[in-house]
XYZ file of C-alpha atoms in Angstrom:
114
model
C 29.975 117.604 59.600
C 30.020 119.622 62.675
C 32.040 116.738 64.460
C 34.811 116.415 62.222
C 34.912 120.081 62.329
C 35.415 119.753 66.110
C 37.843 117.093 66.002
C 39.871 118.765 63.400
C 39.678 121.765 65.903
C 40.832 119.956 68.994
C 43.739 118.543 67.324
C 44.972 121.499 65.565
C 45.044 123.237 69.011
C 47.156 120.101 70.486
C 49.351 120.364 67.840
C 49.831 124.014 68.152
C 50.292 124.055 72.061
C 53.168 121.984 71.485
C 54.826 123.809 69.149
C 54.781 127.370 71.134
C 56.426 125.509 73.994
C 59.450 127.358 74.424
C 62.718 125.258 73.821
C 64.057 125.875 77.304
C 60.905 123.988 79.495
C 61.269 120.542 80.085
C 63.982 117.996 82.224
C 67.616 118.941 82.683
C 70.814 117.325 84.498
C 72.660 119.333 86.510
C 76.221 119.204 86.847
C 75.751 117.873 90.261
C 73.327 115.349 88.863
C 70.111 116.526 90.262
C 66.977 116.728 87.821
C 65.707 120.225 87.513
C 62.393 121.109 85.563
C 61.834 123.976 84.211
C 58.027 125.117 83.289
C 55.922 127.928 82.377
C 54.758 130.294 85.480
C 53.517 133.358 85.375
C 54.999 134.943 82.180
C 58.531 133.451 83.311
C 60.377 130.072 83.703
C 60.607 128.327 87.192
C 63.260 126.290 87.605
C 62.436 123.536 90.199
C 64.910 120.774 91.987
C 62.769 117.311 91.289
C 65.120 114.950 92.853
C 68.869 114.754 94.890
C 69.386 116.741 98.482
C 67.359 119.647 97.446
C 64.305 118.159 95.891
C 61.387 120.037 95.941
C 63.304 123.544 96.098
C 62.518 126.371 93.187
C 66.081 127.809 92.600
C 65.125 130.156 90.230
C 63.194 132.250 87.713
C 64.177 133.330 84.039
C 62.634 135.261 81.525
C 63.218 135.053 77.736
C 65.930 137.624 76.881
C 65.881 136.761 72.927
C 68.159 134.804 70.793
C 68.186 131.820 73.133
C 69.090 133.678 75.942
C 67.279 134.456 79.415
C 67.665 136.244 82.408
C 66.339 136.354 86.059
C 67.291 135.093 89.135
C 68.933 132.086 90.303
C 69.303 130.625 93.952
C 72.075 128.123 95.081
C 69.814 125.432 97.188
C 72.919 124.770 99.574
C 72.547 128.470 101.082
C 69.363 129.946 99.683
C 70.856 132.939 98.562
C 69.694 134.593 95.588
C 71.825 135.864 92.703
C 71.125 137.522 88.965
C 70.710 134.728 86.736
C 71.153 133.853 83.314
C 71.219 131.131 81.041
C 71.889 130.708 77.718
C 70.440 127.628 75.361
C 72.604 125.786 72.765
C 70.902 122.845 71.519
C 70.230 120.249 74.414
C 72.765 122.357 76.675
C 71.907 124.838 78.988
C 74.600 126.940 80.243
C 73.240 128.531 83.726
C 75.174 131.451 85.482
C 74.641 133.275 88.517
C 76.523 136.437 89.713
C 76.956 138.881 92.389
C 78.650 142.591 92.792
C 77.307 143.215 89.042
C 78.395 140.230 87.387
C 82.353 140.645 89.146
C 81.793 137.271 90.586
C 80.139 134.584 89.010
C 79.825 131.017 88.797
C 78.539 128.652 85.778
C 77.094 125.246 85.450
C 76.341 123.158 82.247
C 73.240 121.182 81.992
C 71.980 118.758 79.723
C 68.763 118.154 78.393
C 66.902 114.575 79.434
């Protein structure tokens, strides 16, 4: 009996753990064709390039802002400059953006879930 309850509790934990994952977590194809992985890290979401010219570089951290929106910092891997960043999730598309001068100049990309 106790063994059955332990197994049921373990199974419930596994099922619930998967359900608690944030929709932004996972692997994304960037416009440049690289794979970016987004994982939970210290209360935020860390973005790391997994392949391509800048493989292994962490290029950003975002925090959930509600309603599929995220805000934080994005780093351009080509020049290592960090910008105010944002993300907006819609289905399997993630619109990423980085801005300078208080949002006066921005660059945006749309990534696809893989």
